[in-house]
PDB file of C-alpha atoms in Angstrom:
ATOM      1  CA  ASP W 770       0.000   0.000   0.000  1.00  0.00           C
ATOM      2  CA  THR W 771       1.230   3.482  -0.799  1.00  0.00           C
ATOM      3  CA  GLU W 772       0.438   6.745   0.965  1.00  0.00           C
ATOM      4  CA  VAL W 773      -0.645   8.283  -2.332  1.00  0.00           C
ATOM      5  CA  THR W 774      -3.957   6.803  -3.442  1.00  0.00           C
ATOM      6  CA  GLN W 775      -5.057   6.818  -7.058  1.00  0.00           C
ATOM      7  CA  THR W 776      -8.431   5.793  -8.465  1.00  0.00           C
ATOM      8  CA  PRO W 777      -9.407   4.063 -10.611  1.00  0.00           C
ATOM      9  CA  LYS W 778      -6.595   1.552 -11.068  1.00  0.00           C
ATOM     10  CA  HIS W 779      -7.716   0.806 -14.621  1.00  0.00           C
ATOM     11  CA  LEU W 780      -9.793   2.857 -17.043  1.00  0.00           C
ATOM     12  CA  VAL W 781     -10.929   2.093 -20.556  1.00  0.00           C
ATOM     13  CA  MET W 782     -12.639   4.918 -22.400  1.00  0.00           C
ATOM     14  CA  GLY W 783     -13.621   5.999 -25.876  1.00  0.00           C
ATOM     15  CA  MET W 784     -12.240   9.070 -27.561  1.00  0.00           C
ATOM     16  CA  THR W 785     -15.466  11.021 -27.035  1.00  0.00           C
ATOM     17  CA  ASN W 786     -15.793  10.275 -23.320  1.00  0.00           C
ATOM     18  CA  LYS W 787     -15.088  12.555 -20.377  1.00  0.00           C
ATOM     19  CA  LYS W 788     -13.548  10.969 -17.314  1.00  0.00           C
ATOM     20  CA  SER W 789     -11.472  11.955 -14.306  1.00  0.00           C
ATOM     21  CA  LEU W 790      -8.515  10.397 -12.549  1.00  0.00           C
ATOM     22  CA  LYS W 791      -8.325  11.008  -8.831  1.00  0.00           C
ATOM     23  CA  CYS W 792      -5.313  11.300  -6.543  1.00  0.00           C
ATOM     24  CA  GLU W 793      -5.237  11.799  -2.792  1.00  0.00           C
ATOM     25  CA  GLN W 794      -2.398  11.973  -0.302  1.00  0.00           C
ATOM     26  CA  HIS W 795      -2.583  11.962   3.479  1.00  0.00           C
ATOM     27  CA  MET W 796       0.987  12.914   4.288  1.00  0.00           C
ATOM     28  CA  GLY W 797       0.407  16.649   4.602  1.00  0.00           C
ATOM     29  CA  HIS W 798       2.494  17.246   1.511  1.00  0.00           C
ATOM     30  CA  ARG W 799       2.177  20.633  -0.171  1.00  0.00           C
ATOM     31  CA  ALA W 800       3.130  19.646  -3.702  1.00  0.00           C
ATOM     32  CA  MET W 801       1.467  17.140  -5.996  1.00  0.00           C
ATOM     33  CA  TYR W 802       2.331  15.965  -9.484  1.00  0.00           C
ATOM     34  CA  TRP W 803       0.911  14.099 -12.447  1.00  0.00           C
ATOM     35  CA  TYR W 804       3.169  11.995 -14.662  1.00  0.00           C
ATOM     36  CA  LYS W 805       2.507  10.025 -17.827  1.00  0.00           C
ATOM     37  CA  GLN W 806       4.488   6.849 -18.378  1.00  0.00           C
ATOM     38  CA  LYS W 807       4.515   4.821 -21.572  1.00  0.00           C
ATOM     39  CA  ALA W 808       5.743   1.225 -21.544  1.00  0.00           C
ATOM     40  CA  LYS W 809       9.500   0.868 -20.983  1.00  0.00           C
ATOM     41  CA  LYS W 810       9.899   4.661 -20.724  1.00  0.00           C
ATOM     42  CA  PRO W 811      10.600   6.889 -17.723  1.00  0.00           C
ATOM     43  CA  PRO W 812       7.777   9.008 -16.268  1.00  0.00           C
ATOM     44  CA  GLU W 813       7.180  12.365 -17.996  1.00  0.00           C
ATOM     45  CA  LEU W 814       6.083  15.269 -15.832  1.00  0.00           C
ATOM     46  CA  MET W 815       2.712  16.745 -16.847  1.00  0.00           C
ATOM     47  CA  PHE W 816       1.640  19.072 -14.032  1.00  0.00           C
ATOM     48  CA  VAL W 817       2.801  20.344 -10.672  1.00  0.00           C
ATOM     49  CA  TYR W 818       0.403  21.891  -8.168  1.00  0.00           C
ATOM     50  CA  SER W 819       1.795  23.647  -5.115  1.00  0.00           C
ATOM     51  CA  TYR W 820       0.632  26.564  -2.984  1.00  0.00           C
ATOM     52  CA  GLU W 821      -2.430  26.982  -5.220  1.00  0.00           C
ATOM     53  CA  LYS W 822      -0.190  27.467  -8.220  1.00  0.00           C
ATOM     54  CA  LEU W 823      -0.257  25.199 -11.221  1.00  0.00           C
ATOM     55  CA  SER W 824       2.818  24.590 -13.338  1.00  0.00           C
ATOM     56  CA  ILE W 825       2.269  22.953 -16.689  1.00  0.00           C
ATOM     57  CA  ASN W 826       4.588  21.099 -18.997  1.00  0.00           C
ATOM     58  CA  GLU W 827       4.004  23.029 -22.197  1.00  0.00           C
ATOM     59  CA  SER W 828       3.961  19.871 -24.275  1.00  0.00           C
ATOM     60  CA  VAL W 829       0.842  18.551 -22.506  1.00  0.00           C
ATOM     61  CA  PRO W 830      -2.261  18.960 -24.720  1.00  0.00           C
ATOM     62  CA  SER W 831      -5.319  20.815 -23.441  1.00  0.00           C
ATOM     63  CA  ARG W 832      -7.416  17.636 -23.420  1.00  0.00           C
ATOM     64  CA  PHE W 833      -5.780  17.028 -20.029  1.00  0.00           C
ATOM     65  CA  SER W 834      -6.801  19.461 -17.301  1.00  0.00           C
ATOM     66  CA  PRO W 835      -5.830  19.226 -13.636  1.00  0.00           C
ATOM     67  CA  GLU W 836      -7.990  20.339 -10.748  1.00  0.00           C
ATOM     68  CA  CYS W 837      -6.988  20.763  -7.124  1.00  0.00           C
ATOM     69  CA  PRO W 838     -10.076  20.867  -4.848  1.00  0.00           C
ATOM     70  CA  ASN W 839      -7.842  21.046  -1.774  1.00  0.00           C
ATOM     71  CA  SER W 840      -4.247  20.530  -0.771  1.00  0.00           C
ATOM     72  CA  SER W 841      -4.576  16.743  -0.480  1.00  0.00           C
ATOM     73  CA  LEU W 842      -6.393  16.108  -3.777  1.00  0.00           C
ATOM     74  CA  LEU W 843      -5.242  16.507  -7.345  1.00  0.00           C
ATOM     75  CA  ASN W 844      -7.608  15.300 -10.045  1.00  0.00           C
ATOM     76  CA  LEU W 845      -6.908  14.972 -13.743  1.00  0.00           C
ATOM     77  CA  HIS W 846      -9.848  15.560 -16.079  1.00  0.00           C
ATOM     78  CA  LEU W 847      -9.753  13.838 -19.441  1.00  0.00           C
ATOM     79  CA  HIS W 848     -11.694  14.869 -22.528  1.00  0.00           C
ATOM     80  CA  ALA W 849     -11.509  13.812 -26.175  1.00  0.00           C
ATOM     81  CA  LEU W 850      -8.375  11.747 -25.678  1.00  0.00           C
ATOM     82  CA  GLN W 851      -6.476  10.070 -28.487  1.00  0.00           C
ATOM     83  CA  PRO W 852      -5.205   6.476 -28.705  1.00  0.00           C
ATOM     84  CA  GLU W 853      -1.641   7.703 -28.104  1.00  0.00           C
ATOM     85  CA  ASP W 854      -2.772   8.902 -24.671  1.00  0.00           C
ATOM     86  CA  SER W 855      -3.002   5.294 -23.526  1.00  0.00           C
ATOM     87  CA  ALA W 856      -0.422   5.003 -20.742  1.00  0.00           C
ATOM     88  CA  LEU W 857       0.120   4.634 -17.030  1.00  0.00           C
ATOM     89  CA  TYR W 858      -0.728   7.886 -15.252  1.00  0.00           C
ATOM     90  CA  LEU W 859       1.150   8.367 -12.022  1.00  0.00           C
ATOM     91  CA  CYS W 860       0.416  10.793  -9.237  1.00  0.00           C
ATOM     92  CA  ALA W 861       3.145  11.796  -6.786  1.00  0.00           C
ATOM     93  CA  SER W 862       3.528  14.139  -3.855  1.00  0.00           C
ATOM     94  CA  SER W 863       6.375  15.757  -1.980  1.00  0.00           C
ATOM     95  CA  GLN W 864       6.667  17.800   1.183  1.00  0.00           C
ATOM     96  CA  ASP W 865       7.137  21.020  -0.715  1.00  0.00           C
ATOM     97  CA  TRP W 866       7.616  22.415  -4.201  1.00  0.00           C
ATOM     98  CA  ASP W 867      11.233  23.084  -3.278  1.00  0.00           C
ATOM     99  CA  THR W 868      12.015  19.668  -4.652  1.00  0.00           C
ATOM    100  CA  ALA W 869      15.697  20.198  -4.092  1.00  0.00           C
ATOM    101  CA  ASN W 870      15.276  18.627  -0.687  1.00  0.00           C
ATOM    102  CA  GLN W 871      12.108  16.618  -0.982  1.00  0.00           C
ATOM    103  CA  PRO W 872      11.826  13.256  -2.702  1.00  0.00           C
ATOM    104  CA  GLN W 873       8.588  12.326  -4.398  1.00  0.00           C
ATOM    105  CA  HIS W 874       6.310   9.509  -3.342  1.00  0.00           C
ATOM    106  CA  PHE W 875       4.270   7.833  -6.063  1.00  0.00           C
ATOM    107  CA  GLY W 876       0.826   6.302  -6.135  1.00  0.00           C
ATOM    108  CA  ASP W 877       0.203   2.943  -7.803  1.00  0.00           C
ATOM    109  CA  GLY W 878      -0.970   4.619 -10.994  1.00  0.00           C
ATOM    110  CA  THR W 879      -4.014   4.459 -13.236  1.00  0.00           C
ATOM    111  CA  ARG W 880      -3.632   2.388 -16.377  1.00  0.00           C
ATOM    112  CA  LEU W 881      -5.568   4.191 -19.084  1.00  0.00           C
ATOM    113  CA  SER W 882      -6.588   2.649 -22.394  1.00  0.00           C
ATOM    114  CA  ILE W 883      -8.199   4.733 -25.124  1.00  0.00           C
ATOM    115  CA  LEU W 884     -10.272   2.834 -27.659  1.00  0.00           C
TER     116      LEU W 884
ATOM    117  CA  GLN Z 973      18.619  20.453 -22.879  1.00  0.00           C
ATOM    118  CA  LYS Z 974      19.119  18.937 -19.445  1.00  0.00           C
ATOM    119  CA  GLU Z 975      19.788  15.221 -19.621  1.00  0.00           C
ATOM    120  CA  VAL Z 976      20.087  12.254 -17.316  1.00  0.00           C
ATOM    121  CA  GLU Z 977      21.849   9.272 -18.799  1.00  0.00           C
ATOM    122  CA  GLN Z 978      21.716   5.651 -17.727  1.00  0.00           C
ATOM    123  CA  ASN Z 979      22.846   2.456 -19.377  1.00  0.00           C
ATOM    124  CA  SER Z 980      19.626   0.678 -20.341  1.00  0.00           C
ATOM    125  CA  GLY Z 981      21.055  -2.778 -19.619  1.00  0.00           C
ATOM    126  CA  PRO Z 982      20.071  -5.420 -18.919  1.00  0.00           C
ATOM    127  CA  LEU Z 983      22.703  -5.663 -16.228  1.00  0.00           C
ATOM    128  CA  SER Z 984      23.055  -9.275 -15.056  1.00  0.00           C
ATOM    129  CA  VAL Z 985      24.542  -9.871 -11.610  1.00  0.00           C
ATOM    130  CA  PRO Z 986      24.882 -13.192  -9.752  1.00  0.00           C
ATOM    131  CA  GLU Z 987      22.893 -13.561  -6.566  1.00  0.00           C
ATOM    132  CA  GLY Z 988      24.920 -12.414  -3.573  1.00  0.00           C
ATOM    133  CA  ALA Z 989      27.217 -10.154  -5.615  1.00  0.00           C
ATOM    134  CA  ILE Z 990      27.294  -6.350  -5.670  1.00  0.00           C
ATOM    135  CA  ALA Z 991      25.186  -4.637  -8.338  1.00  0.00           C
ATOM    136  CA  SER Z 992      26.505  -1.243  -9.458  1.00  0.00           C
ATOM    137  CA  LEU Z 993      24.189   1.165 -11.284  1.00  0.00           C
ATOM    138  CA  ASN Z 994      25.445   4.434 -12.721  1.00  0.00           C
ATOM    139  CA  CYS Z 995      23.849   7.696 -13.780  1.00  0.00           C
ATOM    140  CA  THR Z 996      25.326  10.859 -15.277  1.00  0.00           C
ATOM    141  CA  TYR Z 997      23.633  14.236 -15.567  1.00  0.00           C
ATOM    142  CA  SER Z 998      24.289  17.332 -17.623  1.00  0.00           C
ATOM    143  CA  ASP Z 999      23.076  20.171 -15.381  1.00  0.00           C
ATOM    144  CA  ARG Z1000      26.003  21.062 -13.137  1.00  0.00           C
ATOM    145  CA  GLY Z1001      23.657  23.034 -10.880  1.00  0.00           C
ATOM    146  CA  SER Z1002      21.553  19.987  -9.992  1.00  0.00           C
ATOM    147  CA  GLN Z1003      20.902  19.809  -6.295  1.00  0.00           C
ATOM    148  CA  SER Z1004      19.302  16.516  -5.389  1.00  0.00           C
ATOM    149  CA  PHE Z1005      19.373  13.007  -6.734  1.00  0.00           C
ATOM    150  CA  PHE Z1006      16.999  10.093  -6.349  1.00  0.00           C
ATOM    151  CA  TRP Z1007      17.017   6.408  -7.119  1.00  0.00           C
ATOM    152  CA  TYR Z1008      13.695   4.689  -7.788  1.00  0.00           C
ATOM    153  CA  ARG Z1009      13.032   0.993  -8.276  1.00  0.00           C
ATOM    154  CA  GLN Z1010      10.246   0.061 -10.659  1.00  0.00           C
ATOM    155  CA  TYR Z1011       8.897  -3.435 -11.127  1.00  0.00           C
ATOM    156  CA  SER Z1012       7.211  -4.172 -14.430  1.00  0.00           C
ATOM    157  CA  GLY Z1013       3.692  -2.732 -14.478  1.00  0.00           C
ATOM    158  CA  LYS Z1014       4.136  -0.976 -11.121  1.00  0.00           C
ATOM    159  CA  SER Z1015       4.800   2.598 -10.066  1.00  0.00           C
ATOM    160  CA  PRO Z1016       8.309   3.811  -9.167  1.00  0.00           C
ATOM    161  CA  GLU Z1017       9.284   3.291  -5.542  1.00  0.00           C
ATOM    162  CA  LEU Z1018      11.788   5.653  -3.931  1.00  0.00           C
ATOM    163  CA  ILE Z1019      14.691   3.718  -2.450  1.00  0.00           C
ATOM    164  CA  MET Z1020      17.450   6.312  -1.932  1.00  0.00           C
ATOM    165  CA  PHE Z1021      18.060  10.036  -2.186  1.00  0.00           C
ATOM    166  CA  ILE Z1022      21.281  11.974  -1.787  1.00  0.00           C
ATOM    167  CA  TYR Z1023      22.143  15.667  -1.737  1.00  0.00           C
ATOM    168  CA  SER Z1024      25.789  15.877  -0.676  1.00  0.00           C
ATOM    169  CA  ASN Z1025      28.985  14.562  -2.195  1.00  0.00           C
ATOM    170  CA  GLY Z1026      30.063  11.211  -0.846  1.00  0.00           C
ATOM    171  CA  ASP Z1027      28.301   8.037   0.168  1.00  0.00           C
ATOM    172  CA  LYS Z1028      24.958   7.449   1.816  1.00  0.00           C
ATOM    173  CA  GLU Z1029      24.154   3.994   3.097  1.00  0.00           C
ATOM    174  CA  ASP Z1030      20.774   2.462   3.900  1.00  0.00           C
ATOM    175  CA  GLY Z1031      20.756  -1.268   4.523  1.00  0.00           C
ATOM    176  CA  ARG Z1032      22.031  -3.066   1.440  1.00  0.00           C
ATOM    177  CA  PHE Z1033      21.871   0.130  -0.637  1.00  0.00           C
ATOM    178  CA  THR Z1034      24.593   2.759  -0.979  1.00  0.00           C
ATOM    179  CA  ALA Z1035      24.202   5.909  -3.057  1.00  0.00           C
ATOM    180  CA  GLN Z1036      27.361   7.672  -4.184  1.00  0.00           C
ATOM    181  CA  LEU Z1037      27.431  11.237  -5.476  1.00  0.00           C
ATOM    182  CA  ASN Z1038      30.281  13.031  -7.212  1.00  0.00           C
ATOM    183  CA  LYS Z1039      29.155  16.506  -8.258  1.00  0.00           C
ATOM    184  CA  ALA Z1040      32.495  17.416  -9.828  1.00  0.00           C
ATOM    185  CA  SER Z1041      32.216  14.481 -12.213  1.00  0.00           C
ATOM    186  CA  GLN Z1042      28.426  14.790 -12.449  1.00  0.00           C
ATOM    187  CA  TYR Z1043      27.589  11.225 -11.682  1.00  0.00           C
ATOM    188  CA  VAL Z1044      25.566   9.384  -9.098  1.00  0.00           C
ATOM    189  CA  SER Z1045      25.631   5.656  -8.541  1.00  0.00           C
ATOM    190  CA  LEU Z1046      23.696   3.046  -6.613  1.00  0.00           C
ATOM    191  CA  LEU Z1047      25.334  -0.034  -5.144  1.00  0.00           C
ATOM    192  CA  ILE Z1048      23.257  -3.002  -4.035  1.00  0.00           C
ATOM    193  CA  ARG Z1049      25.130  -5.431  -1.783  1.00  0.00           C
ATOM    194  CA  ASP Z1050      24.199  -9.097  -1.413  1.00  0.00           C
ATOM    195  CA  SER Z1051      21.930  -8.902  -4.475  1.00  0.00           C
ATOM    196  CA  GLN Z1052      18.702 -10.872  -4.252  1.00  0.00           C
ATOM    197  CA  PRO Z1053      16.411 -12.095  -7.051  1.00  0.00           C
ATOM    198  CA  SER Z1054      13.796  -9.669  -5.680  1.00  0.00           C
ATOM    199  CA  ASP Z1055      16.136  -6.810  -6.625  1.00  0.00           C
ATOM    200  CA  SER Z1056      15.500  -7.593 -10.299  1.00  0.00           C
ATOM    201  CA  ALA Z1057      13.740  -4.483 -11.594  1.00  0.00           C
ATOM    202  CA  THR Z1058      14.313  -1.298 -13.537  1.00  0.00           C
ATOM    203  CA  TYR Z1059      16.197   1.359 -11.569  1.00  0.00           C
ATOM    204  CA  LEU Z1060      15.412   4.955 -12.439  1.00  0.00           C
ATOM    205  CA  CYS Z1061      17.794   7.776 -11.650  1.00  0.00           C
ATOM    206  CA  ALA Z1062      16.064  11.139 -11.144  1.00  0.00           C
ATOM    207  CA  VAL Z1063      17.755  14.511 -10.840  1.00  0.00           C
ATOM    208  CA  CYS Z1064      16.322  17.758  -9.526  1.00  0.00           C
ATOM    209  CA  SER Z1065      17.759  20.611 -11.553  1.00  0.00           C
ATOM    210  CA  ARG Z1066      18.392  24.195 -10.530  1.00  0.00           C
ATOM    211  CA  ASP Z1067      14.959  25.245 -11.785  1.00  0.00           C
ATOM    212  CA  ASP Z1068      13.241  22.610  -9.621  1.00  0.00           C
ATOM    213  CA  LYS Z1069      12.435  20.286 -12.500  1.00  0.00           C
ATOM    214  CA  ILE Z1070      12.633  16.568 -11.906  1.00  0.00           C
ATOM    215  CA  ILE Z1071      14.243  14.748 -14.810  1.00  0.00           C
ATOM    216  CA  PHE Z1072      14.250  10.981 -14.997  1.00  0.00           C
ATOM    217  CA  GLY Z1073      16.797   8.823 -16.762  1.00  0.00           C
ATOM    218  CA  LYS Z1074      15.496   6.048 -18.991  1.00  0.00           C
ATOM    219  CA  GLY Z1075      16.327   3.426 -16.383  1.00  0.00           C
ATOM    220  CA  THR Z1076      18.630   0.441 -16.107  1.00  0.00           C
ATOM    221  CA  ARG Z1077      17.157  -3.058 -16.129  1.00  0.00           C
ATOM    222  CA  LEU Z1078      18.803  -5.170 -13.460  1.00  0.00           C
ATOM    223  CA  HIS Z1079      18.589  -8.954 -13.536  1.00  0.00           C
ATOM    224  CA  ILE Z1080      19.841 -10.926 -10.542  1.00  0.00           C
ATOM    225  CA  LEU Z1081      20.814 -14.428 -11.553  1.00  0.00           C
ATOM    226  CA  PRO Z1082      19.824 -17.115  -8.997  1.00  0.00           C
TER     227      PRO Z1082
END
């Protein structure tokens, strides 16, 4: 069991669907992250949310949109995804956005398949 | 372009021997360094982090950092079959971006 909880664990959706991935951490961390990981590749950073500020990797398409209802939740809303978006989506958290001194802790991931 | 380089492997090590994993990075201003273990189909699991030059030991794991040469390594003593996994090196750069290497596949031979 990890201290970062992601739901659902698996998601299959069509290209016209709208769905959300959820991530919750109970460690009192102030920074949360979304990563996308394709098979046999390292995780790629998509978003960072810390102190009510969102940082976006500019290469992430607008069909992905993060939402932070509170400091322990970071959701990822999905809309009109493409088959190439099929991947493992990982959520992580760290004590602070000053990542120079704070390692990240990962959830188990959501495996997303786009039909 | 900031880069983190790892030999993709597979690195095969006999059970009980020392496994040595290496990682080099391009951003000389990088401040912190992490080693993650990832089993196939699972999320990365943090096993070591190091900020200062020298060695840091935790059980069978030792992280070594040499900022002048821009490399960080992970040693696994008394390797076990359960250590077989992909090991990801991650570097936090000056601008607080985490960059992952592509990982080294480690195979411990029983």
